[in-house]
Amino acid sequence: MKKYVIFTHVIRGTEIGGSLIYTRNKVNDVKDRGHVPYVYSRMGDRDDVIVYPELLPFRDHLIYELAYAPSLFSRQRVRRILDRFLTEIDYQVGDDVIIESHDITEALWAELLAQETSGQNFVYLINEYTADTRLKSRERDFIGWKLSHRQLAVLSPVTYDYLLPGHRVPDYQRYLLKAPDSNVVADTSQPTPVDDLPLADYHVASIGRLEKPYVAEMLTAVIEFCERYKKKQVHLTLIGDTADETVKNRLIDRCAAVPNLELLITGYLLPIPRRFFRQVDVFISSAGSTLVSHHEGIPTLVMSPESQALGLMGWTTDQILFGKPSPVGITDWLDRILVGGYCHTHRPLFKISKPDFARQFDEHERFVQKMMKGHYFPARTFNADPRWKTELNWLGVRLLGPRRYGHMRENIVQHVRAAETQA
């Protein structure tokens, strides 16, 4: 029997990002191709809501240990977790098992499961890596090994430069696959917070998680635009949310200080009603979210993960993640589009076709079929951290458990981010 197992970050909670939408889409696709899908996640609370019905069967597949390297745990505990996988996917000798893993620690567990089942571990790094990404040398060794065995793919060719700095990856080895995640718009009659936006001279909107770095830069540009045109009323709609109340409150406070700027944070909307787009003059988003508004016919400014404006989708760029930064800043782009009528006086340079999900998933299937089989990385003993950090993590996991220790680490990260933002 064909079985497709996905190891991903999270499938529950209201923080809906591209990876969650992609995972839902992938489950539907592999099911259509004759595989039995299974999904395991490592983040969230067991009582958190699962938004997508397709992911409800995997509610109990929450394993906090996936956030840590297997080497942090005793052999007995690793064995118990592997036996749990084998039982829950009902593994039988002769099954065709493919595991898809979305980050390095998940990939280590996936490697162990692949070896147990004589299957394949397809490492698909779908995070938005930037020049600030700092991988440990052993993590780079793992990526290099998977790459040399044609078992790893990413979203953008630039990602390889960020993951493996100083190591030139040949073009033929830069395996790229798209992650279909832009199917979030629908004609719906259900009432939503964006049905009747207040009157304004200009309506600006964005789709995405509020903690993404570009959001703060976008807001700075919108505020600068408001200061240029003090007699014009601007309404900003943010389709998204964050669990970090500090981030949200800072956005609210900054907007409240601008007399001619009104802010609406909708929270996550699924689906986004198609009628909403007719009320918006321009979108500013990043990654797959840019395609959502562009294909609804709304001018869309593209932001990179490093908070740089890449340009106007279709008119000056066809990139959604990385590319040459636009010589025009966000504020000036808003001026050109909203005041100068740029989209009416200039012709688009690029034709951005609507994503063909079936074709993109065909490419995934072909990639997996061409992966080197029967080769497994020694994941059981892999440890990327220095000894002091390994011992700290070992102690934390054993005293608090992987879930509580993970929450504690996440709280520390949020406090550090808040302090950096205030600084």
Coordinates of C-alpha atoms in Angstrom, one line a residue:
M1 CA 0.0 0.0 0.0
K2 CA 1.2 3.5 -0.8
K3 CA 1.5 5.8 2.3
Y4 CA 2.5 9.4 2.4
V5 CA 3.6 10.8 5.8
I6 CA 4.1 14.6 6.3
F7 CA 6.1 16.0 9.2
T8 CA 5.3 19.7 9.6
H9 CA 5.3 22.4 12.2
V10 CA 1.7 22.9 13.0
I11 CA -1.8 22.0 11.9
R12 CA -3.9 23.5 14.7
G13 CA -4.6 27.0 16.0
T14 CA -5.6 30.2 14.3
E15 CA -2.2 31.2 13.0
I16 CA -2.8 30.3 9.4
G17 CA 0.2 30.6 7.1
G18 CA 1.3 29.3 3.8
S19 CA 2.8 26.1 5.2
L20 CA -0.6 25.1 6.7
I21 CA -2.5 25.8 3.5
Y22 CA 0.1 23.9 1.5
T23 CA -0.1 20.9 3.9
R24 CA -3.9 20.8 3.5
N25 CA -3.5 21.0 -0.3
K26 CA -0.8 18.2 -0.3
V27 CA -3.0 15.9 1.8
N28 CA -5.8 16.3 -0.8
D29 CA -3.3 15.7 -3.7
V30 CA -1.6 12.6 -2.4
K31 CA -5.0 11.1 -1.6
D32 CA -6.1 11.7 -5.2
R33 CA -2.9 9.9 -6.3
G34 CA -3.7 6.8 -4.4
H35 CA -1.7 7.3 -1.3
V36 CA -3.0 7.1 2.3
P37 CA -2.0 10.4 3.9
Y38 CA -0.8 10.9 7.5
V39 CA 0.3 14.2 9.1
Y40 CA 2.4 14.7 12.2
S41 CA 3.0 18.1 13.8
R42 CA 5.1 19.4 16.7
M43 CA 3.5 22.7 17.8
G44 CA 0.3 23.9 19.4
D45 CA -1.9 22.7 22.3
R46 CA -4.0 19.6 21.9
D47 CA -7.2 21.6 22.5
D48 CA -6.5 24.2 19.8
V49 CA -8.9 24.3 16.9
I50 CA -8.1 22.6 13.6
V51 CA -9.4 24.9 10.9
Y52 CA -9.2 22.6 7.9
P53 CA -11.5 19.5 8.0
E54 CA -9.0 17.5 5.9
L55 CA -6.5 17.7 8.8
L56 CA -9.0 16.7 11.6
P57 CA -8.0 12.9 11.3
F58 CA -4.5 13.9 12.4
R59 CA -5.6 15.7 15.6
D60 CA -3.8 13.2 17.9
H61 CA -0.7 13.1 15.8
L62 CA 1.0 15.9 17.9
I63 CA 4.5 14.9 18.9
Y64 CA 6.5 17.6 20.7
E65 CA 9.7 15.6 20.4
L66 CA 9.8 16.4 16.7
A67 CA 11.1 19.9 17.6
Y68 CA 14.3 18.3 18.9
A69 CA 17.0 16.1 17.4
P70 CA 16.5 12.4 18.2
S71 CA 19.9 12.3 19.8
L72 CA 18.5 14.3 22.7
F73 CA 16.4 11.3 23.8
S74 CA 17.2 7.9 25.1
R75 CA 17.3 4.9 22.7
Q76 CA 14.2 3.6 24.5
R77 CA 12.2 6.8 24.0
V78 CA 13.2 7.0 20.3
R79 CA 12.2 3.4 19.9
R80 CA 8.8 4.1 21.4
I81 CA 8.2 7.1 19.1
L82 CA 9.2 5.1 16.0
D83 CA 7.0 2.2 17.1
R84 CA 4.1 4.7 17.5
F85 CA 4.7 5.9 13.9
L86 CA 4.7 2.4 12.6
T87 CA 1.5 1.5 14.4
E88 CA -0.4 4.6 13.5
I89 CA 0.4 4.4 9.8
D90 CA -0.3 0.7 10.0
Y91 CA 3.0 -0.2 8.4
Q92 CA 3.3 -3.5 6.7
V93 CA 6.4 -4.9 5.1
G94 CA 6.3 -4.1 1.4
D95 CA 4.4 -0.8 1.9
D96 CA 5.6 2.1 -0.3
V97 CA 6.3 4.8 2.3
I98 CA 7.3 8.4 1.5
I99 CA 7.9 10.9 4.3
E100 CA 7.9 14.6 3.5
S101 CA 9.6 16.8 6.2
H102 CA 9.6 20.6 6.4
D103 CA 12.5 21.5 8.6
I104 CA 15.8 20.0 9.9
T105 CA 14.7 18.5 13.2
E106 CA 11.6 17.0 11.6
A107 CA 13.7 15.7 8.8
L108 CA 16.0 13.8 11.3
W109 CA 13.0 11.9 12.7
A110 CA 11.7 11.4 9.1
E111 CA 15.1 9.9 8.2
L112 CA 14.8 7.4 11.0
L113 CA 11.2 6.4 9.9
A114 CA 12.3 6.1 6.3
Q115 CA 15.1 3.7 7.3
E116 CA 12.6 1.7 9.4
T117 CA 10.2 1.3 6.5
S118 CA 12.8 1.2 3.6
G119 CA 11.1 4.3 2.4
Q120 CA 12.2 7.8 1.3
N121 CA 12.6 11.0 3.2
F122 CA 11.8 14.0 1.0
V123 CA 13.1 17.1 2.8
Y124 CA 11.2 20.1 1.5
L125 CA 12.3 23.3 3.3
I126 CA 9.3 25.6 2.9
N127 CA 10.4 28.2 5.4
E128 CA 11.3 31.7 4.2
Y129 CA 15.1 31.7 4.8
T130 CA 17.0 35.0 4.5
A131 CA 20.5 36.3 4.6
D132 CA 20.2 36.4 8.4
T133 CA 19.7 32.6 8.6
R134 CA 22.4 31.1 10.6
L135 CA 22.6 27.3 10.4
K136 CA 25.1 25.4 12.5
S137 CA 27.9 23.7 10.6
R138 CA 26.4 20.2 11.2
E139 CA 23.0 21.3 10.0
R140 CA 24.8 22.5 6.8
D141 CA 26.4 19.0 6.6
F142 CA 23.0 17.4 6.8
I143 CA 21.6 19.7 4.1
G144 CA 24.6 19.0 1.9
W145 CA 24.3 15.3 2.3
K146 CA 20.6 15.3 1.4
L147 CA 21.3 17.5 -1.6
S148 CA 24.1 15.3 -2.8
H149 CA 21.6 12.4 -2.7
R150 CA 18.9 14.4 -4.5
Q151 CA 16.6 14.2 -1.5
L152 CA 16.1 17.9 -0.8
A153 CA 14.3 20.8 -2.5
V154 CA 13.5 24.4 -1.6
L155 CA 11.3 27.2 -2.9
S156 CA 13.8 29.6 -4.4
P157 CA 17.4 29.3 -5.8
V158 CA 18.6 32.0 -3.5
T159 CA 17.7 29.8 -0.5
Y160 CA 20.7 27.6 -1.2
D161 CA 23.0 30.7 -0.9
Y162 CA 21.5 31.4 2.5
L163 CA 21.6 27.9 3.8
L164 CA 25.0 27.0 2.5
P165 CA 27.0 30.3 2.5
G166 CA 30.4 30.0 0.9
H167 CA 29.5 26.8 -0.8
R168 CA 28.5 27.2 -4.4
V169 CA 25.7 24.9 -5.3
P170 CA 25.7 24.1 -9.0
D171 CA 22.6 25.2 -10.9
Y172 CA 21.8 21.6 -11.8
Q173 CA 21.7 20.7 -8.1
R174 CA 19.4 23.6 -7.0
Y175 CA 16.3 21.6 -6.8
L176 CA 13.2 23.9 -6.8
L177 CA 9.6 23.1 -6.2
K178 CA 6.6 25.3 -5.7
A179 CA 4.3 25.0 -2.7
P180 CA 0.7 25.5 -3.9
D181 CA -0.9 27.7 -1.1
S182 CA -2.8 30.5 -2.8
N183 CA -6.3 28.9 -2.9
V184 CA -7.9 31.0 -0.1
V185 CA -10.5 33.1 -2.0
A186 CA -14.1 32.1 -2.5
D187 CA -17.5 33.4 -3.3
T188 CA -19.2 33.2 0.0
S189 CA -22.4 34.7 1.5
Q190 CA -21.1 34.4 5.1
P191 CA -20.8 37.7 6.9
T192 CA -17.1 38.8 7.6
P193 CA -15.3 41.8 9.1
V194 CA -14.4 43.1 5.7
D195 CA -17.9 43.3 4.2
D196 CA -18.4 47.0 4.6
L197 CA -15.2 48.9 5.0
P198 CA -15.5 52.6 6.1
L199 CA -15.3 55.3 3.5
A200 CA -11.7 56.4 2.7
D201 CA -9.8 58.0 -0.1
Y202 CA -7.5 55.1 -0.3
H203 CA -7.8 51.5 0.8
V204 CA -4.6 49.5 1.4
A205 CA -4.5 45.9 2.5
S206 CA -2.1 43.0 3.3
I207 CA -2.5 39.3 3.8
G208 CA -0.2 37.4 6.1
R209 CA 0.9 36.8 9.7
L210 CA 1.5 40.0 11.6
E211 CA 4.8 39.0 13.1
K212 CA 6.4 38.8 9.6
P213 CA 9.3 41.4 9.5
Y214 CA 7.9 43.1 6.4
V215 CA 4.7 44.2 8.2
A216 CA 6.5 46.8 10.4
E217 CA 8.3 48.2 7.3
M218 CA 5.0 48.3 5.4
L219 CA 3.3 50.2 8.2
T220 CA 6.2 52.7 8.3
A221 CA 5.7 53.4 4.5
V222 CA 1.9 53.7 4.9
I223 CA 2.4 56.2 7.7
E224 CA 4.8 58.2 5.6
F225 CA 2.3 58.2 2.8
C226 CA -0.4 59.5 5.2
E227 CA 2.0 62.3 6.3
R228 CA 2.5 63.3 2.7
Y229 CA -1.3 63.6 2.1
K230 CA -2.7 64.7 5.4
K231 CA -6.1 65.7 3.9
K232 CA -6.6 62.2 2.5
Q233 CA -8.1 59.4 4.6
V234 CA -6.4 56.0 4.4
H235 CA -7.8 52.7 5.6
L236 CA -5.4 49.8 6.2
T237 CA -6.8 46.2 6.4
L238 CA -4.6 43.5 7.7
I239 CA -5.9 40.0 6.9
G240 CA -4.0 38.0 9.5
D241 CA -3.2 37.7 13.1
T242 CA -0.5 36.8 15.6
A243 CA -0.3 35.1 18.9
D244 CA 2.2 37.7 20.1
E245 CA 0.0 40.5 21.6
T246 CA 3.1 42.8 21.8
V247 CA 3.4 42.8 18.0
K248 CA -0.3 43.4 17.5
N249 CA -0.5 46.2 20.1
R250 CA 2.5 48.0 18.6
L251 CA 0.8 48.0 15.2
I252 CA -2.4 49.3 16.8
D253 CA -0.6 52.0 18.7
R254 CA 1.4 53.2 15.7
C255 CA -1.8 53.6 13.6
A256 CA -3.7 55.3 16.4
A257 CA -1.1 58.1 16.4
V258 CA -1.8 59.0 12.8
P259 CA -5.1 61.1 12.5
N260 CA -5.8 60.1 8.9
L261 CA -5.1 56.4 9.2
E262 CA -7.6 53.8 10.2
L263 CA -6.6 50.2 10.9
L264 CA -8.6 47.0 10.8
I265 CA -7.1 43.7 11.9
T266 CA -9.5 41.0 10.8
G267 CA -7.8 38.0 12.3
Y268 CA -7.4 35.0 10.0
L269 CA -10.2 34.7 7.3
L270 CA -10.8 31.4 5.6
P271 CA -11.9 31.8 3.0
I272 CA -11.3 35.4 2.1
P273 CA -14.5 36.6 0.4
R274 CA -14.0 37.6 -3.2
R275 CA -16.2 40.7 -2.8
F276 CA -13.6 42.1 -0.4
F277 CA -11.0 42.7 -3.1
R278 CA -13.3 45.1 -5.0
Q279 CA -12.9 47.5 -2.1
V280 CA -9.1 47.6 -2.1
D281 CA -6.9 49.9 -4.1
V282 CA -3.5 48.2 -3.5
F283 CA -2.1 45.2 -1.6
I284 CA 1.3 44.9 0.0
S285 CA 2.2 41.3 0.8
S286 CA 4.9 38.7 0.6
A287 CA 5.4 35.2 -0.8
G288 CA 2.3 33.3 -1.9
S289 CA -0.1 35.9 -0.5
T290 CA 1.0 38.2 -3.3
L291 CA -0.5 35.9 -5.9
V292 CA -3.9 35.9 -4.1
S293 CA -4.5 39.6 -4.6
H294 CA -2.8 39.8 -8.0
H295 CA -5.0 37.1 -9.5
E296 CA -8.0 39.0 -8.1
G297 CA -6.9 41.9 -10.3
I298 CA -5.7 44.2 -7.6
P299 CA -2.3 46.0 -7.8
T300 CA 0.1 44.2 -5.5
L301 CA 3.4 45.3 -4.1
V302 CA 5.8 42.4 -3.4
M303 CA 7.9 42.4 -0.2
S304 CA 10.8 40.0 0.3
P305 CA 11.4 38.1 3.6
E306 CA 14.1 40.7 4.3
S307 CA 11.4 43.5 4.1
Q308 CA 12.6 44.9 0.8
A309 CA 10.2 46.0 -1.9
L310 CA 10.7 43.9 -5.0
G311 CA 8.3 45.9 -7.1
L312 CA 4.8 45.8 -8.5
M313 CA 3.7 42.3 -9.3
G314 CA 3.2 41.9 -13.1
W315 CA 4.4 45.4 -13.9
T316 CA 8.0 45.4 -12.7
T317 CA 8.5 41.9 -11.1
D318 CA 7.4 38.3 -11.4
Q319 CA 9.1 37.3 -8.1
I320 CA 7.2 36.5 -4.9
L321 CA 10.1 35.8 -2.5
F322 CA 13.5 37.0 -3.7
G323 CA 14.9 39.1 -6.4
K324 CA 16.5 42.4 -7.2
P325 CA 15.1 45.1 -4.8
S326 CA 13.1 47.8 -6.5
P327 CA 14.8 51.2 -6.8
V328 CA 11.5 52.7 -5.8
G329 CA 10.6 52.4 -2.1
I330 CA 7.2 51.4 -0.7
T331 CA 6.1 54.9 0.1
D332 CA 6.9 56.1 -3.4
W333 CA 5.2 53.1 -4.9
L334 CA 2.0 54.0 -3.0
D335 CA 2.3 57.5 -4.3
R336 CA 2.7 56.2 -7.9
I337 CA -0.1 53.8 -7.7
L338 CA -2.7 55.6 -5.6
V339 CA -2.0 59.2 -6.7
G340 CA -0.2 58.9 -10.0
G341 CA -2.4 56.1 -11.5
Y342 CA 0.7 54.0 -12.4
C343 CA -1.3 50.9 -13.4
H344 CA -3.3 52.9 -15.9
T345 CA -0.4 54.7 -17.5
H346 CA 2.1 51.7 -17.7
R347 CA 1.8 48.3 -19.3
P348 CA 2.6 45.1 -17.4
L349 CA 6.0 43.6 -18.3
F350 CA 5.2 40.1 -17.0
K351 CA 2.3 37.7 -17.5
I352 CA 1.7 35.9 -14.2
S353 CA -0.3 32.8 -14.9
K354 CA -2.7 31.4 -12.3
P355 CA -1.0 28.5 -10.5
D356 CA -1.8 25.1 -11.9
F357 CA -1.8 23.1 -8.7
A358 CA -2.0 19.7 -10.4
R359 CA 1.0 20.4 -12.6
Q360 CA 3.0 21.7 -9.6
F361 CA 2.2 18.6 -7.6
D362 CA 3.1 16.5 -10.7
E363 CA 6.6 18.0 -10.3
H364 CA 6.7 17.0 -6.7
E365 CA 5.9 13.4 -7.7
R366 CA 8.5 13.3 -10.4
F367 CA 11.1 14.7 -8.0
V368 CA 10.4 12.0 -5.4
Q369 CA 10.5 9.3 -8.1
K370 CA 14.1 10.4 -9.1
M371 CA 15.4 10.6 -5.5
M372 CA 18.3 8.3 -4.7
K373 CA 16.8 5.3 -2.9
G374 CA 18.3 3.2 0.0
H375 CA 20.6 5.9 1.2
Y376 CA 20.0 7.1 4.8
F377 CA 21.8 9.8 6.9
P378 CA 22.9 8.7 10.4
A379 CA 20.2 10.8 12.1
R380 CA 20.2 8.9 15.4
T381 CA 23.5 10.3 16.5
F382 CA 23.2 13.7 14.8
N383 CA 23.6 16.7 17.1
A384 CA 24.2 20.2 15.7
D385 CA 24.4 22.1 19.1
P386 CA 27.6 22.7 21.2
R387 CA 27.8 20.5 24.2
W388 CA 26.6 23.1 26.7
K389 CA 23.5 23.8 24.7
T390 CA 22.8 20.1 24.2
E391 CA 23.1 19.5 28.0
L392 CA 20.8 22.5 28.6
N393 CA 18.2 21.1 26.2
W394 CA 18.6 17.6 27.6
L395 CA 18.0 19.0 31.2
G396 CA 15.1 21.1 30.1
V397 CA 13.3 18.4 28.2
R398 CA 13.7 15.9 31.1
L399 CA 12.6 18.3 33.8
L400 CA 9.8 20.0 32.0
G401 CA 9.0 17.7 29.1
P402 CA 9.3 18.6 25.5
R403 CA 6.0 20.6 25.4
R404 CA 6.5 22.8 28.5
Y405 CA 10.2 23.3 27.6
G406 CA 9.2 24.3 24.1
H407 CA 6.7 26.8 25.4
M408 CA 9.4 28.3 27.7
R409 CA 11.8 28.7 24.8
E410 CA 9.2 30.3 22.7
N411 CA 8.3 32.8 25.4
I412 CA 11.9 33.7 25.8
V413 CA 12.1 34.3 22.0
Q414 CA 9.0 36.5 22.1
H415 CA 10.4 38.6 25.0
V416 CA 13.7 39.1 23.1
R417 CA 11.8 40.2 19.9
A418 CA 9.7 42.6 21.9
A419 CA 12.8 44.1 23.5
E420 CA 14.5 44.5 20.1
T421 CA 11.4 46.1 18.7
Q422 CA 11.2 48.6 21.5
A423 CA 14.9 49.4 21.2

